[in-house]
Coordinates of C-alpha atoms in Angstrom, one line a residue:
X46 CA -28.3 -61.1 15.2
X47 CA -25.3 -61.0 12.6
X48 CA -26.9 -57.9 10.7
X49 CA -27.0 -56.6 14.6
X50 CA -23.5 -56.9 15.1
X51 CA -22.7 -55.7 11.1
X52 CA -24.6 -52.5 12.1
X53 CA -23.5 -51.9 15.5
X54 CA -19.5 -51.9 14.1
X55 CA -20.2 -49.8 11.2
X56 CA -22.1 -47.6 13.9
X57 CA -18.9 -48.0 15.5
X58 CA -16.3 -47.3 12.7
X59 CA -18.3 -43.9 11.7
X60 CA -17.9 -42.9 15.5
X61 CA -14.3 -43.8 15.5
X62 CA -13.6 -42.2 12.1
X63 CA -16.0 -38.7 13.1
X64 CA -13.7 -38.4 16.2
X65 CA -10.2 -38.4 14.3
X66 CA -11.8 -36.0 11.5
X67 CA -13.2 -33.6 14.1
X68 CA -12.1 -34.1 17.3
X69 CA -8.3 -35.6 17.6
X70 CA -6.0 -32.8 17.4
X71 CA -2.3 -32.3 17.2
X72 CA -1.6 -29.8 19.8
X73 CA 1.7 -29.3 18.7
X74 CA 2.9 -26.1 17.7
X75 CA 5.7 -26.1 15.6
X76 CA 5.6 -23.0 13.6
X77 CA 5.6 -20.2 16.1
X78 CA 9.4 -18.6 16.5
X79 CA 11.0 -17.6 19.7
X80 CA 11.0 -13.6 19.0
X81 CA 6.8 -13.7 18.6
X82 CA 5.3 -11.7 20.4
X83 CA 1.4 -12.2 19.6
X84 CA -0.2 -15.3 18.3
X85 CA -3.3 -16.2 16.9
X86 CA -4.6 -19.7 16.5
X87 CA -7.8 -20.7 14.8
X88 CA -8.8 -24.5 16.3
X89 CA -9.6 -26.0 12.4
X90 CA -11.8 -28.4 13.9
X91 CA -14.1 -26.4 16.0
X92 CA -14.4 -24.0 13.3
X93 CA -15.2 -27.5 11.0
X94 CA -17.8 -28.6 13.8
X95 CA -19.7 -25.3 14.4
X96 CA -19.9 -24.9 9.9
X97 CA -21.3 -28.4 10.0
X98 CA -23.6 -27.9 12.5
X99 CA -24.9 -24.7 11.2
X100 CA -25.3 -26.1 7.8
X101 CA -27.5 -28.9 9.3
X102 CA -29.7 -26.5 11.0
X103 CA -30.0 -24.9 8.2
X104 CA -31.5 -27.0 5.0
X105 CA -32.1 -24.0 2.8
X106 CA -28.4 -23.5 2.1
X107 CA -28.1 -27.3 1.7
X108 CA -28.5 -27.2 -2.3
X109 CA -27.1 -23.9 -2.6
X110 CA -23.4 -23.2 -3.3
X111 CA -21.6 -23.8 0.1
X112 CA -18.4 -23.0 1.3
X113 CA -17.3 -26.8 1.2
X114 CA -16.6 -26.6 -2.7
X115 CA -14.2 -23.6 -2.2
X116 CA -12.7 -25.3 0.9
X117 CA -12.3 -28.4 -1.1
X118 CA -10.5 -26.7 -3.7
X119 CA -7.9 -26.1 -0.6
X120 CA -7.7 -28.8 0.4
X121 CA -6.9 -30.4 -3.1
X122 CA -4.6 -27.3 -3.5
X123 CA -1.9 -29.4 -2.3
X124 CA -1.2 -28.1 1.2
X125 CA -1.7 -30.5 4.8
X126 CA -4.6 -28.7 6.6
X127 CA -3.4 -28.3 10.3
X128 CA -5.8 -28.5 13.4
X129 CA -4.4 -25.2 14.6
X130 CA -3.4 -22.8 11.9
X131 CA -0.7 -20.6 13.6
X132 CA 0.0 -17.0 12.8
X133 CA 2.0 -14.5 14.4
X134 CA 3.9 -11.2 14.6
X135 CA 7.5 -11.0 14.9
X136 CA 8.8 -8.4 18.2
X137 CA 9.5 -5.4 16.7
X138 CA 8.1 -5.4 13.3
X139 CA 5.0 -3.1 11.7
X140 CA 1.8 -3.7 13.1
X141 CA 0.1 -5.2 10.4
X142 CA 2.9 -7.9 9.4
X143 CA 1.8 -11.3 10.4
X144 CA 2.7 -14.6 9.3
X145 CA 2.1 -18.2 9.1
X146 CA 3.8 -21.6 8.0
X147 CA 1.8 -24.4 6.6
X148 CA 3.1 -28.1 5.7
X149 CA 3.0 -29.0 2.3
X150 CA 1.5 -32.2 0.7
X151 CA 2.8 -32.0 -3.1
X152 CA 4.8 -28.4 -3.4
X153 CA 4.3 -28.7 -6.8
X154 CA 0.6 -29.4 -7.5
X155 CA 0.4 -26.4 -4.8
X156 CA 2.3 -24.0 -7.0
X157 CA 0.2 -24.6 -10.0
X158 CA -3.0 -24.0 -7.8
X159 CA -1.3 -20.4 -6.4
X160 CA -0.9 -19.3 -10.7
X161 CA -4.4 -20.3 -10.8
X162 CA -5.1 -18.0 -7.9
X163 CA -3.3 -15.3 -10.4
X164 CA -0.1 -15.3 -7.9
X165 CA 2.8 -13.4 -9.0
X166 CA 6.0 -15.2 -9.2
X167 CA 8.9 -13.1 -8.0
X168 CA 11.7 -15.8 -8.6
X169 CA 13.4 -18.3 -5.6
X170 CA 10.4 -19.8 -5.1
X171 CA 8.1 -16.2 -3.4
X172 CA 5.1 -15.3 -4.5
X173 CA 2.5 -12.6 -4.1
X174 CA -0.9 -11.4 -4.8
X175 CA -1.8 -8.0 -3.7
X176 CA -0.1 -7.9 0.0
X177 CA -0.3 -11.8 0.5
X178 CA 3.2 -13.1 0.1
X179 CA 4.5 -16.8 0.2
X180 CA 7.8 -18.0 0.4
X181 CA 8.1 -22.4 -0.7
X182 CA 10.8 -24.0 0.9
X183 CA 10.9 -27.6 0.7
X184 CA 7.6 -29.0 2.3
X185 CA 7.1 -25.4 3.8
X186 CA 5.6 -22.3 3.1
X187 CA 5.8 -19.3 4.9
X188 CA 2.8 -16.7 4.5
X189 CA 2.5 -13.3 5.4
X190 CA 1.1 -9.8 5.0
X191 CA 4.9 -8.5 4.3
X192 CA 8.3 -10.7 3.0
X193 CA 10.1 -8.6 5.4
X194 CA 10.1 -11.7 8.1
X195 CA 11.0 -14.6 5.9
X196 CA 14.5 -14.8 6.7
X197 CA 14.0 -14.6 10.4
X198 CA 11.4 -16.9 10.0
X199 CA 13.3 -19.3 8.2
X200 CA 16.4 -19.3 10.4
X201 CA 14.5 -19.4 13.6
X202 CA 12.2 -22.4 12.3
X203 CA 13.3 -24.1 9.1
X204 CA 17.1 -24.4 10.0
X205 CA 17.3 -24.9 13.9
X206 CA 16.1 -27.1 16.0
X207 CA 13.3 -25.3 18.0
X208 CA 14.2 -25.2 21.8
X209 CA 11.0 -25.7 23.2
X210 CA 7.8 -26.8 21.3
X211 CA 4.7 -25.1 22.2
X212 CA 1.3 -26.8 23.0
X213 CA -2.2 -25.3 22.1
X214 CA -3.5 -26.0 25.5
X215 CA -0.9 -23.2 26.5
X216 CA -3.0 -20.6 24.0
X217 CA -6.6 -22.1 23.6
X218 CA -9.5 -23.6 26.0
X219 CA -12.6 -25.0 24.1
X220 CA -13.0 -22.4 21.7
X221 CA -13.0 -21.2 18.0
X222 CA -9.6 -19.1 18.4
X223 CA -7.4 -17.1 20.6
X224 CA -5.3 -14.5 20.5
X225 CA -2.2 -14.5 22.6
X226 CA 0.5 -12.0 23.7
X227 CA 4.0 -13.3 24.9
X228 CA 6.7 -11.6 27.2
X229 CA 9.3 -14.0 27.7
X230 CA 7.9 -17.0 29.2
X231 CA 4.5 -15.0 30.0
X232 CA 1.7 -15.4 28.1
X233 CA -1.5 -13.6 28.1
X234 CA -4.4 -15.2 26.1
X235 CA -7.6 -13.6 24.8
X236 CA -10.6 -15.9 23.6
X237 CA -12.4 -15.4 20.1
X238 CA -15.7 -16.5 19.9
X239 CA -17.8 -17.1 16.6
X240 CA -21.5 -16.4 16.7
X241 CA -24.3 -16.7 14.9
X242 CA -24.4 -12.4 14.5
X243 CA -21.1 -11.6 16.5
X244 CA -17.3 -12.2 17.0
X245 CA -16.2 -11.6 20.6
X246 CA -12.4 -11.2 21.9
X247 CA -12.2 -11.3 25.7
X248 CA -10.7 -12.5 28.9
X249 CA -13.0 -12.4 30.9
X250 CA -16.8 -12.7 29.9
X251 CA -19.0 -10.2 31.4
X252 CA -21.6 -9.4 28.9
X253 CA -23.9 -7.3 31.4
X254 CA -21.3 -4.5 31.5
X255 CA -20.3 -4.6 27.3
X256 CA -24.5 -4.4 26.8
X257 CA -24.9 -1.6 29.1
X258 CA -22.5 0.1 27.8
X259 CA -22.8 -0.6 24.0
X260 CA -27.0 0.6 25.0
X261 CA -26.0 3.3 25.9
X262 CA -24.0 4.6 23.1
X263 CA -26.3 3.3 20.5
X264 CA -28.9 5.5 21.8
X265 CA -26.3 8.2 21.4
X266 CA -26.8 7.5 17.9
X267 CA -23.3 8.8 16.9
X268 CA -20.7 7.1 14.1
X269 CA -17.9 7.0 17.3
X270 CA -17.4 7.7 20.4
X271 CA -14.2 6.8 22.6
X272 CA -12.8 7.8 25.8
X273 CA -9.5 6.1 26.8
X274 CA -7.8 7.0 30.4
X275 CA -4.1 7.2 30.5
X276 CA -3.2 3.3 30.4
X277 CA -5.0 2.9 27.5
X278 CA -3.6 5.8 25.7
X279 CA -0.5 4.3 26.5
X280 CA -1.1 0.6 25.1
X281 CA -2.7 2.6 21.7
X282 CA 1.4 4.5 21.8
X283 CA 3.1 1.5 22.2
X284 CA 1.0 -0.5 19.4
X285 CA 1.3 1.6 17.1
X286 CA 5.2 2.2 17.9
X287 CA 4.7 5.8 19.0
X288 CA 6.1 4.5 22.6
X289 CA 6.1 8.1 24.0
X290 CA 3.0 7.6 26.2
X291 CA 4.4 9.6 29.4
X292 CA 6.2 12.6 26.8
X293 CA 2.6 13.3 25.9
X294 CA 1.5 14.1 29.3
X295 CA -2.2 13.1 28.1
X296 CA -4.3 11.5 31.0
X297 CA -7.6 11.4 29.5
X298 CA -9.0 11.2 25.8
X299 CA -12.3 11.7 24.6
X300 CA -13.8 11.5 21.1
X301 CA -17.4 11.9 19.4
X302 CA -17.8 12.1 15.3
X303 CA -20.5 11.6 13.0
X304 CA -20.7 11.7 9.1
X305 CA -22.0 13.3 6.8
X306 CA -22.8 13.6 2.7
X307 CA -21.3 17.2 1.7
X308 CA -21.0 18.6 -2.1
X309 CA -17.4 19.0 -3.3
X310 CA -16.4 21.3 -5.8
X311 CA -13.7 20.8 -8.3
X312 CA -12.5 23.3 -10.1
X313 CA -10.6 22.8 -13.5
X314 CA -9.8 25.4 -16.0
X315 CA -10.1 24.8 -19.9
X316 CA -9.9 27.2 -23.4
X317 CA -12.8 28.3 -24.8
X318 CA -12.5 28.9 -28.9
X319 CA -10.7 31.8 -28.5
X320 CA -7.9 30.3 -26.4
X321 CA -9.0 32.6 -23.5
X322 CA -8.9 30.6 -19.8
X323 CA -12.4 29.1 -18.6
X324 CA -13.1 27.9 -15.7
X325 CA -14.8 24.7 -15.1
X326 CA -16.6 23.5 -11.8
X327 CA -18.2 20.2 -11.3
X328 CA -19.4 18.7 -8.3
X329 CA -18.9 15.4 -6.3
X330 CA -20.8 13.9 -3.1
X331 CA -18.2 12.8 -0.6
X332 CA -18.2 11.6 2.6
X333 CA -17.0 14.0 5.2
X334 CA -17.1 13.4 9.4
X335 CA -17.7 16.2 11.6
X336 CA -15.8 15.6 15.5
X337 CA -14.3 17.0 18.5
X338 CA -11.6 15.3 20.3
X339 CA -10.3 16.7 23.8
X340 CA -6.9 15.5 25.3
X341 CA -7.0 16.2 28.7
X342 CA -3.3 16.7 29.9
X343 CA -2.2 17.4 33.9
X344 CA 0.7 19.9 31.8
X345 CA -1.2 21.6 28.6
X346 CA 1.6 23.1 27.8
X347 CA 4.0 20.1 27.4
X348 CA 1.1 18.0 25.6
X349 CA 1.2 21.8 23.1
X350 CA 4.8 21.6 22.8
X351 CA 5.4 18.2 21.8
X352 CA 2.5 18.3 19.1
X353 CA 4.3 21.0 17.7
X354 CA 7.7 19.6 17.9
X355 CA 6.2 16.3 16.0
X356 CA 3.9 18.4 13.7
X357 CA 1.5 17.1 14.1
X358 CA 0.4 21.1 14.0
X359 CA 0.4 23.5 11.4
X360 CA 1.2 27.7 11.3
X361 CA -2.7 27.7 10.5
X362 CA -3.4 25.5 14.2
X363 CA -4.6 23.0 12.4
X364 CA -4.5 18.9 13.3
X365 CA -2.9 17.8 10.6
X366 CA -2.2 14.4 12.0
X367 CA -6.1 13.7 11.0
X368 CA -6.7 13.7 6.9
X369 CA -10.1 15.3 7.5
X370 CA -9.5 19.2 7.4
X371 CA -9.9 21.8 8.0
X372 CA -9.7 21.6 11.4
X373 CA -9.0 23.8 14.8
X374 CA -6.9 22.7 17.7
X375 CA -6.4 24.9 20.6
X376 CA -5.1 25.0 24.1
X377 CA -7.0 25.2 27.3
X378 CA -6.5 24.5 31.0
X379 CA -7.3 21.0 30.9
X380 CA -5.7 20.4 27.5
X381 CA -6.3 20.4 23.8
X382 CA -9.2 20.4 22.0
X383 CA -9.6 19.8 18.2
X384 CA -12.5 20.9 16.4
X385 CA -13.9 20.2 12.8
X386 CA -14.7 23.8 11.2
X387 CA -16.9 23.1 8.8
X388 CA -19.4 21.8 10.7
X389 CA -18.4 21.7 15.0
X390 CA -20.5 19.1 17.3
X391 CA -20.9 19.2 20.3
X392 CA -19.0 16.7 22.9
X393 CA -20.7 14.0 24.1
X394 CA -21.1 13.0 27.8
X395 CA -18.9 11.1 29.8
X396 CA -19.1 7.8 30.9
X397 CA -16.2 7.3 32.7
X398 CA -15.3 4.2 31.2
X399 CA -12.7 3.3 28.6
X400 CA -13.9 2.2 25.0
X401 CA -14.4 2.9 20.8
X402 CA -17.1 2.5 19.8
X403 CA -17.9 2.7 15.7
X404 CA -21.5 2.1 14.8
X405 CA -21.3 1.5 10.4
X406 CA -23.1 3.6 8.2
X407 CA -24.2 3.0 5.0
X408 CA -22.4 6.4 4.3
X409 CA -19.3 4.8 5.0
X410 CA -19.2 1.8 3.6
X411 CA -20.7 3.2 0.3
X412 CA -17.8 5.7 -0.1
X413 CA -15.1 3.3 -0.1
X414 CA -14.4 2.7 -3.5
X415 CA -11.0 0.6 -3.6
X416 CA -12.9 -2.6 -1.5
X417 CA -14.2 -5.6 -3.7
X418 CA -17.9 -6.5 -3.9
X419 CA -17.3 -9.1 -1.1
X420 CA -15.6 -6.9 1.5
X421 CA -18.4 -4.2 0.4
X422 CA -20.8 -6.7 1.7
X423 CA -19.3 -8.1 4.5
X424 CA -18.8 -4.1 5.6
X425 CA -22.6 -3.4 5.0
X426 CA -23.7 -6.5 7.5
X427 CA -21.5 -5.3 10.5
X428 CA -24.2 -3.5 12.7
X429 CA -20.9 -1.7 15.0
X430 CA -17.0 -2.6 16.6
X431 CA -17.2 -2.2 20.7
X432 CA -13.7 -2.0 22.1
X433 CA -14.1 -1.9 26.2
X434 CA -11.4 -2.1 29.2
X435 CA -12.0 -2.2 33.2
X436 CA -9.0 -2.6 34.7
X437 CA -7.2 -6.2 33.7
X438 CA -10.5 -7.4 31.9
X439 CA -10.5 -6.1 27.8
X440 CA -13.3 -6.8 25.5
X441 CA -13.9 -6.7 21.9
X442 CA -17.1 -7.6 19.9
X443 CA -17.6 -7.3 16.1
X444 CA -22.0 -7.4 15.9
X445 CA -23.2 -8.2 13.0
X446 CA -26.6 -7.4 11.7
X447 CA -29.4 -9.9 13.1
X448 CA -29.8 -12.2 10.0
X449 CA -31.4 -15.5 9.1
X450 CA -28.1 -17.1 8.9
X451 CA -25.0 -17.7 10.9
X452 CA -21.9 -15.6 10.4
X453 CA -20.2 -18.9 9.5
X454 CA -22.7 -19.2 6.6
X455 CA -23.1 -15.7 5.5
X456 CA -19.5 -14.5 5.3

């Protein structure tokens, strides 16, 4: 009867312990500043559950090298890991500067593990690797994709009282993440969802449309297609700080590309023995897309003259706002139309739905030369990026390749 009881509390104490290492979260955000105006939060936990549960299911990767030793060299790194890692973008900053503020255990143990991380030290305490920056104040550190927001970040967080504390439940409901966009005391959330071969960002779930839409266009076989009516075009404007989405005029957009393999010559020019000029031509494979894009506009004209006035046009009509030349854009009734040259495709058919749609390619992922072995490989498993819209409802799904392990476990 004793062992009974002896068992049934240590049964007990591992239940208790299990729910405050997994399941009790502090849903207290401290670390998000008043002038955000997107957040992101991962929920640590559920991301912990769902690893530990896939690693379970799987026993082959259970004497293999695991992502638990690199994530307890974090943890021993000397930072508190939170149940809600918070990052977010500052109102009126670039698009790709985001931050985040983490607690610190022992500052100093986790400035020795950031030199072993190769971390450059730029003096006061900031750091950076590459375009990861940190700024160590106190028991604090403030991360980001830029420096350009530490101040702000540390006025608005480290040196004032915050006015009102925000709560996760505000941002997140049961899943691994969420991405939220603020307006004043608005907020607009976005769900992300791991899965075993896909990530999916939505707010509202309605996987019969996506399918028979993304069915559609794989069929199609093409590296993208998009078509975008004239709310969309606007939100694209505005997020990437164009905001001239009425000057434009543009009420529809449609695009189809593929790629393709193409020999480049380079030409160099040497001496021969005689110190008479040679010329010298060698020859490259690159990587080269072939497209059509159409801008429908209700004025041509005005959609003409404001290209020209950004120019984004050259004396030779070509697009110069795209790298890939030479190109051909012209005028028409019903807009403007930009051709490649070198090899022109044919537009494809319209759905009369708004997405992007970007199915990889070995081509691609082969040609780019600046990523690591690890992004190179992470690349070459995604299977295509689906982007959708009907009316209030948005959609976006990263599909990976069907594999025999989770995401969580491959990447």
């Amino acid at each position: 009867m004793n062992k009974k009881k002896v068992f049934a509390s240590l049964i007990l104490l591992l239940a208790i312990a299990a729910y405050f290492v997994l399941f009790y979260k502090d849903k207290k955000l401290k670390f998000i500043p008043e002038n955000a105006d997107a957040v992101v939060l991962i929920d640590v936990k559920n991301l912990t559950r769902q690893y530990i549960f896939s690693l379970i299911t799987h026993p082959s990767q259970w004497g293999g090298k695991t992502k638990g030793k690199s994530s307890a060299s974090l943890r021993e790194s000397g930072i508190i890991i939170p149940d809600f890692l918070q990052m977010f973008h500052l109102k009126g900053t670039g698009v790709s500067d985001w931050y985040s503020v983490i607690e610190l255990q022992d500052p100093k143990k986790f400035i020795e593990f950031l030199k072993q991380q190769k971390f450059a030290d730029k003096g006061k305490n900031v750091f950076q690797k590459d375009h990861i920056f940190l700024s160590i104040e106190g028991e604090k550190c403030i991360v980001g994709t830029s420096d350009s927001g530490f101040g702000v970040i540390s006025k608005h967080i480290f040196q004032t009282s915050p006015k009102n504390i925000l709560s996760a439940d505000q941002f997140i409901q049961n899943t691994v993440g969420s991405i939220s966009f603020l307006s004043g005391p608005k907020i607009r959330n976005f769900s992300i969802e791991l899965k075993d071969d896909e990530i999916e960002i939505q707010n509202s779930p309605n996987p019969e449309m996506v399918n028979a839409i993304v069915s559609t266009l794989q069929h199609r076989n093409h590296f993208l297609e998009a078509e975008l009516n004239a709310d969309n075009i606007k939100n694209v404007t505005r997020f990437f700080n164009i905001n001239k989405g009425d000057s434009i005029s543009i009420n529809h957009f449609k695009a189809t590309a593929d790629l393709e393999q193409v020999n480049d010559t380079i030409i160099t020019y040497g001496y021969d023995d005689n110190f008479n000029e040679v010329e010298e031509k060698t020859y490259q494979k690159i990587v080269q897309p072939n497209y059509i894009i159409d801008f429908q506009s209700k004025v041509p004209e005005k959609t003409w003259d404001y290209f020209q006035a950004k120019k984004w046009m050259n004396s030779q009509n070509q697009f110069t706002v795209i790298p890939f030349q030479p190109n051909n854009v012209s005028k028409n009734s019903t807009g403007i139309v930009v051709k490649s040259v070198r090899k022109p495709i044919q537009q494809s058919p319209k759905l009369g739905k708004n997405y992007i749609f970007i199915k990889n390619s070995e081509m691609l992922f082969s040609s780019l030369n600046v990523l690591s072995k690890t992004e190179k490989r992470i690349i070459s498993d995604i299977e295509y990026v689906f982007y959708g819209n009907e009316a209030q409802n948005y959609w976006v799904k990263l599909k990976a390749k069907n594999g025999k392990l989770p995401l969580i476990l491959r990447w």
